[in-house]
XYZ file of C-alpha atoms in Angstrom:
391
model
C 72.450 -33.858 -133.632
C 72.212 -33.954 -137.400
C 75.477 -34.669 -139.406
C 75.645 -35.657 -143.048
C 77.918 -38.528 -143.259
C 78.072 -39.245 -147.038
C 75.759 -38.263 -149.955
C 72.142 -38.893 -148.830
C 72.990 -40.687 -145.522
C 72.690 -38.707 -142.322
C 73.472 -39.076 -138.512
C 70.378 -38.315 -136.621
C 71.281 -39.857 -133.157
C 70.874 -38.506 -129.744
C 73.037 -38.217 -126.544
C 71.615 -39.433 -123.204
C 73.724 -37.648 -120.253
C 70.796 -38.448 -117.733
C 70.806 -42.141 -117.234
C 72.960 -43.234 -114.188
C 72.998 -46.918 -115.193
C 73.031 -48.744 -118.521
C 70.619 -51.968 -118.398
C 70.195 -50.768 -114.548
C 73.416 -52.149 -113.804
C 76.610 -50.203 -115.691
C 77.552 -46.739 -114.514
C 77.515 -44.344 -117.465
C 80.028 -41.921 -116.251
C 80.375 -40.187 -119.520
C 76.803 -40.882 -120.646
C 75.926 -42.895 -123.989
C 74.689 -41.999 -127.278
C 71.817 -43.843 -129.082
C 72.675 -43.602 -132.912
C 70.011 -43.688 -135.677
C 70.636 -42.922 -139.366
C 68.557 -41.662 -142.366
C 68.696 -42.419 -145.968
C 67.256 -39.520 -147.781
C 66.960 -40.858 -151.316
C 64.287 -41.709 -153.916
C 62.979 -43.893 -150.915
C 63.406 -42.627 -147.345
C 64.827 -45.010 -144.902
C 65.566 -44.825 -141.279
C 68.063 -47.197 -139.850
C 67.047 -47.962 -136.181
C 65.442 -45.641 -133.675
C 66.446 -44.455 -130.094
C 65.195 -45.020 -126.656
C 61.770 -43.897 -126.122
C 62.506 -40.748 -123.943
C 64.428 -39.374 -126.969
C 61.885 -40.391 -129.696
C 60.552 -36.728 -130.100
C 64.265 -35.468 -130.618
C 64.765 -38.051 -133.189
C 61.675 -37.395 -134.922
C 62.303 -33.865 -135.203
C 65.744 -34.428 -136.678
C 64.244 -36.777 -139.181
C 61.417 -34.388 -140.350
C 64.076 -31.362 -140.461
C 66.162 -33.548 -142.965
C 63.129 -34.942 -144.860
C 61.828 -31.423 -145.339
C 58.253 -32.485 -145.971
C 58.983 -35.778 -147.458
C 57.483 -38.841 -146.045
C 59.454 -41.707 -144.204
C 58.876 -44.695 -146.374
C 60.926 -47.491 -144.468
C 62.674 -48.320 -141.171
C 65.316 -51.009 -140.972
C 65.531 -52.792 -137.646
C 68.913 -54.269 -137.293
C 68.646 -54.745 -133.584
C 65.658 -55.088 -131.362
C 67.012 -54.241 -127.915
C 64.603 -51.478 -126.364
C 67.422 -48.769 -126.192
C 67.014 -49.019 -129.934
C 63.723 -50.129 -130.765
C 61.244 -48.520 -128.097
C 60.879 -45.409 -130.384
C 59.152 -47.621 -133.084
C 55.750 -47.513 -131.856
C 55.554 -43.570 -131.567
C 57.303 -43.477 -135.034
C 54.476 -45.720 -136.589
C 52.011 -43.465 -134.970
C 53.351 -40.498 -136.937
C 54.023 -42.686 -140.077
C 51.140 -45.209 -140.126
C 52.281 -46.452 -143.709
C 55.808 -46.907 -142.499
C 57.187 -50.416 -143.883
C 59.461 -52.254 -141.521
C 62.543 -54.055 -143.107
C 63.624 -56.785 -140.642
C 64.216 -60.466 -140.483
C 61.849 -63.143 -139.214
C 63.223 -63.416 -135.750
C 63.168 -59.538 -135.343
C 59.403 -59.633 -136.683
C 58.534 -62.233 -133.778
C 60.331 -59.675 -131.222
C 58.495 -56.664 -132.715
C 55.219 -58.223 -132.112
C 56.061 -59.381 -128.657
C 57.462 -56.061 -127.413
C 55.020 -53.627 -129.365
C 52.138 -55.566 -130.949
C 53.419 -54.424 -134.281
C 52.761 -57.220 -137.089
C 51.705 -55.078 -140.209
C 53.729 -53.575 -143.113
C 56.536 -55.808 -142.568
C 59.257 -56.345 -145.287
C 61.015 -59.694 -144.225
C 64.563 -60.077 -145.522
C 66.768 -63.173 -145.581
C 70.585 -63.106 -145.179
C 72.126 -61.654 -148.363
C 69.024 -59.912 -149.668
C 69.393 -56.703 -151.284
C 67.191 -53.654 -151.333
C 67.303 -50.235 -153.553
C 66.755 -46.952 -152.094
C 67.469 -45.405 -155.685
C 71.040 -44.411 -155.832
C 71.754 -46.903 -152.888
C 72.023 -50.596 -152.904
C 71.626 -52.084 -149.398
C 72.465 -55.670 -148.368
C 71.518 -57.298 -145.214
C 74.025 -59.617 -143.287
C 72.746 -61.746 -140.300
C 75.331 -61.752 -137.386
C 73.301 -63.565 -134.761
C 74.431 -63.458 -130.981
C 76.138 -60.201 -131.437
C 74.813 -59.905 -129.124
C 71.057 -61.053 -129.429
C 69.863 -63.853 -131.788
C 67.972 -61.600 -134.311
C 70.845 -59.036 -135.092
C 71.588 -58.134 -138.492
C 73.948 -55.511 -140.128
C 73.102 -53.479 -143.222
C 75.674 -52.628 -145.983
C 75.513 -49.723 -148.453
C 77.373 -50.869 -151.491
C 78.067 -47.605 -153.184
C 79.577 -46.069 -150.043
C 81.135 -49.113 -148.406
C 79.413 -48.118 -145.314
C 78.187 -50.668 -142.744
C 75.353 -50.209 -140.175
C 76.688 -52.530 -137.807
C 74.121 -52.688 -134.956
C 75.703 -52.837 -131.486
C 79.083 -54.141 -132.777
C 82.061 -51.628 -132.611
C 79.880 -49.633 -130.182
C 80.958 -48.032 -126.846
C 79.661 -46.052 -123.994
C 80.327 -42.236 -123.944
C 78.174 -39.678 -125.282
C 79.304 -37.818 -128.477
C 80.774 -34.432 -127.455
C 79.367 -32.286 -130.456
C 80.796 -34.343 -133.408
C 79.952 -37.699 -134.690
C 82.922 -39.104 -136.680
C 85.908 -40.372 -135.104
C 88.584 -37.956 -136.620
C 86.692 -34.902 -134.859
C 86.717 -36.521 -131.460
C 89.135 -37.156 -128.512
C 88.651 -40.892 -128.632
C 90.569 -41.619 -125.416
C 87.393 -42.171 -123.334
C 85.759 -44.010 -126.230
C 88.460 -46.600 -126.618
C 88.515 -47.462 -122.797
C 84.614 -47.547 -122.801
C 84.694 -49.932 -125.860
C 86.437 -52.461 -124.095
C 84.002 -51.913 -120.890
C 81.333 -52.102 -123.079
C 82.560 -55.311 -124.936
C 83.415 -57.071 -121.662
C 80.115 -56.433 -120.156
C 77.648 -56.610 -123.184
C 79.124 -58.581 -125.604
C 81.885 -60.634 -123.821
C 80.056 -64.023 -123.632
C 79.762 -64.268 -127.535
C 83.439 -64.496 -128.626
C 82.637 -67.160 -131.199
C 79.816 -65.287 -132.862
C 81.927 -62.099 -132.889
C 84.506 -64.173 -134.635
C 82.075 -65.595 -136.978
C 80.730 -62.129 -137.963
C 84.398 -60.742 -138.569
C 85.122 -63.753 -140.804
C 81.911 -63.172 -142.583
C 82.584 -59.402 -143.271
C 86.327 -59.924 -143.860
C 86.076 -59.580 -147.721
C 83.624 -56.713 -147.608
C 85.409 -53.187 -148.345
C 84.421 -50.976 -145.514
C 85.035 -47.141 -145.367
C 82.719 -46.243 -142.518
C 81.121 -48.300 -139.609
C 77.966 -46.907 -138.212
C 77.401 -48.568 -134.791
C 74.406 -47.930 -132.466
C 76.382 -46.625 -129.689
C 79.655 -44.134 -129.971
C 81.514 -42.549 -132.714
C 81.016 -43.089 -136.553
C 84.388 -44.943 -137.283
C 86.272 -43.850 -140.252
C 89.926 -43.120 -139.849
C 90.214 -45.804 -136.892
C 88.378 -48.946 -138.394
C 91.224 -51.019 -138.452
C 91.865 -50.349 -134.657
C 88.300 -50.847 -133.575
C 88.063 -54.116 -135.679
C 91.394 -55.076 -134.155
C 89.973 -54.470 -130.455
C 87.024 -56.813 -131.149
C 89.248 -59.461 -132.779
C 91.505 -59.496 -129.786
C 88.798 -59.483 -127.199
C 86.532 -61.933 -128.918
C 89.700 -64.357 -129.165
C 90.203 -63.764 -125.239
C 93.855 -62.657 -126.069
C 95.203 -60.229 -123.339
C 98.388 -57.974 -122.790
C 100.860 -58.619 -120.168
C 99.707 -57.252 -116.712
C 97.948 -58.383 -113.584
C 94.414 -57.429 -112.166
C 94.216 -57.871 -108.374
C 90.961 -58.093 -106.734
C 89.852 -58.394 -103.218
C 87.180 -58.125 -100.705
C 88.085 -57.186 -97.223
C 85.866 -56.539 -93.945
C 88.374 -55.222 -91.495
C 91.364 -54.486 -93.720
C 93.468 -57.746 -93.193
C 92.597 -59.198 -96.660
C 93.511 -55.686 -98.309
C 96.895 -55.793 -96.548
C 97.509 -59.145 -98.302
C 96.387 -57.610 -101.617
C 98.997 -54.712 -101.145
C 101.694 -57.224 -100.598
C 100.676 -59.219 -103.761
C 100.642 -55.999 -105.676
C 104.167 -55.062 -104.632
C 105.420 -58.192 -106.054
C 103.521 -58.115 -109.430
C 104.707 -54.238 -109.611
C 108.431 -55.531 -109.423
C 107.912 -57.526 -112.680
C 105.250 -55.051 -114.594
C 103.728 -51.570 -114.766
C 100.389 -53.155 -115.465
C 99.112 -53.573 -112.133
C 95.506 -52.838 -111.295
C 94.312 -53.274 -107.811
C 90.267 -53.307 -106.970
C 88.403 -53.536 -103.956
C 85.441 -55.163 -105.042
C 83.216 -53.512 -102.672
C 84.069 -50.028 -103.890
C 84.514 -50.432 -107.733
C 81.574 -51.511 -109.983
C 82.177 -55.059 -111.515
C 81.977 -53.592 -115.005
C 85.232 -51.741 -114.762
C 86.891 -54.767 -113.190
C 85.751 -57.101 -115.870
C 86.949 -54.683 -118.658
C 90.622 -54.924 -117.122
C 90.134 -58.967 -116.663
C 89.521 -58.880 -120.541
C 92.414 -56.522 -121.187
C 95.116 -58.160 -118.892
C 96.218 -61.879 -118.930
C 97.021 -62.118 -115.116
C 94.199 -62.192 -112.480
C 94.601 -62.565 -108.847
C 91.781 -62.637 -106.344
C 91.720 -62.523 -102.610
C 88.966 -63.128 -100.090
C 88.200 -63.658 -96.494
C 86.025 -66.731 -95.613
C 82.540 -65.750 -95.257
C 79.787 -67.949 -93.904
C 82.199 -71.045 -95.107
C 82.187 -69.566 -98.573
C 83.854 -66.656 -100.443
C 83.077 -62.859 -99.698
C 79.771 -62.417 -101.431
C 80.866 -59.549 -103.822
C 84.022 -61.852 -104.877
C 81.280 -64.744 -105.522
C 79.308 -62.307 -107.663
C 82.444 -61.178 -109.718
C 83.365 -64.878 -110.222
C 79.929 -65.512 -111.480
C 80.231 -62.812 -113.968
C 83.426 -64.019 -115.169
C 82.064 -67.556 -115.562
C 79.076 -66.260 -117.375
C 81.527 -64.633 -119.828
C 83.504 -67.751 -120.404
C 86.791 -65.964 -120.393
C 89.802 -68.081 -121.418
C 93.494 -68.465 -120.813
C 94.102 -66.295 -117.969
C 97.066 -66.891 -115.418
C 95.255 -67.229 -112.034
C 96.259 -66.697 -108.494
C 94.359 -66.570 -105.277
C 94.992 -65.820 -101.577
C 92.618 -66.090 -98.663
C 92.124 -65.258 -95.014
C 89.907 -66.617 -92.101
C 89.396 -66.292 -88.233
C 88.427 -69.970 -87.297
C 87.723 -72.014 -90.301
C 89.078 -71.507 -93.762
C 87.192 -72.153 -96.916
C 88.538 -69.652 -99.510
C 91.130 -71.835 -101.370
C 88.933 -74.735 -101.849
C 86.215 -72.253 -103.550
C 88.997 -70.538 -105.716
C 90.285 -73.741 -106.915
C 86.932 -75.115 -107.808
C 86.413 -71.962 -109.722
C 89.747 -72.211 -111.558
C 88.861 -75.868 -112.386
C 85.582 -74.833 -113.796
C 87.267 -72.160 -115.985
C 90.057 -74.500 -117.105
C 92.646 -72.175 -115.506
C 96.008 -73.043 -113.863
C 95.999 -71.791 -110.297
C 98.656 -70.634 -107.958
C 97.697 -70.156 -104.572
C 99.237 -69.212 -101.091
C 98.270 -70.869 -97.953
C 95.170 -69.312 -96.181
C 96.114 -66.736 -93.408
C 94.730 -67.154 -90.130
C 93.732 -63.819 -88.690
C 96.621 -61.538 -89.391
C 99.624 -61.772 -91.833
C 103.209 -62.571 -90.729
C 106.621 -61.464 -92.369
C 106.863 -64.930 -93.720
C 103.260 -64.834 -95.421
C 104.067 -61.389 -96.569
C 106.964 -62.865 -98.659
C 104.807 -65.619 -99.758
C 102.199 -62.996 -101.018
C 104.897 -60.997 -102.587
C 105.968 -63.953 -104.441
C 102.679 -64.644 -105.581
C 102.357 -61.372 -107.331
C 105.612 -62.038 -108.968
C 104.948 -65.361 -110.363
C 101.612 -64.385 -111.944
C 103.080 -61.383 -113.452
C 105.990 -63.503 -114.832
C 103.462 -65.598 -116.431
C 101.850 -62.743 -118.166
C 105.094 -61.737 -120.227
């Protein structure tokens, strides 16, 4: 897809509706875009490439815009292979291509693709003129790799933001936010952040502060729409998520082998729903963890239930808790419940998790075999208590 964004700057990215799992883990129900941008000025500059299976489409679009002109430069803001694996092919077509990048990126470029020639190394704050455009380079390490930088176009107040402000979801015939139905993209932005960037709240905050005095009229991310009308909203989403702030509501997640723990989760959900409409219930065995993590980032309350399994938590619950710990999610209201047949071990494991997360923990007694009417009331009350704490 080719779209002119401003004078001499074009979108030349591609859609991927074929891949099932991003990073071989995260479902792509709505596909994903790999965004690349072309500055067609006195000097011609491509800003990032696309994943290798789509590089031919990218090259066709670049050559169409250049209309016989050579490609002089490539800026590499981010080296993750979904954006860099087209570089080697691009170099074969344009052997004199100079690559603008920082020193950390240069190491990765050599390591991934054996490319070490025609490099134009920049430092934080350096500038580069394409003719009518003045580019400046702003290092934003760990958003979400250590080499990441963003490129700013002074004359257009346009920011090439690497993966920041990106989201899952292919672009449906348009590029700029005002031309798209953004319902899917906003939901997928939260899921993208929770799963890809979520661990790096402090670096995201540092990047937001670094760019806070820079006037920005357009954000060109490497995934998802080009942000123009909705800049304040998407920056606000990143600000909120990177502070681990959340809205009132409760996420209830359970594992269940034979349905007993599921019945307990339903009782908890009834209690939570008596306080708030924002109640999400997930069977951890049926919903990919990426969707669950998105809602744990979104809502303040989290209640987890598990049967005892080999004297530990249900394996899929253990896996989810490990993902939460990796992301260092802060300030959640946590509740837990568990069941067992002959020896209970859920509550000690849940309490150890809560202690490690520095979360307060509200727990119901473990239930042996099947739920009684009195235990139903305790579980109902657990849902109410956690929901009330989120308001």
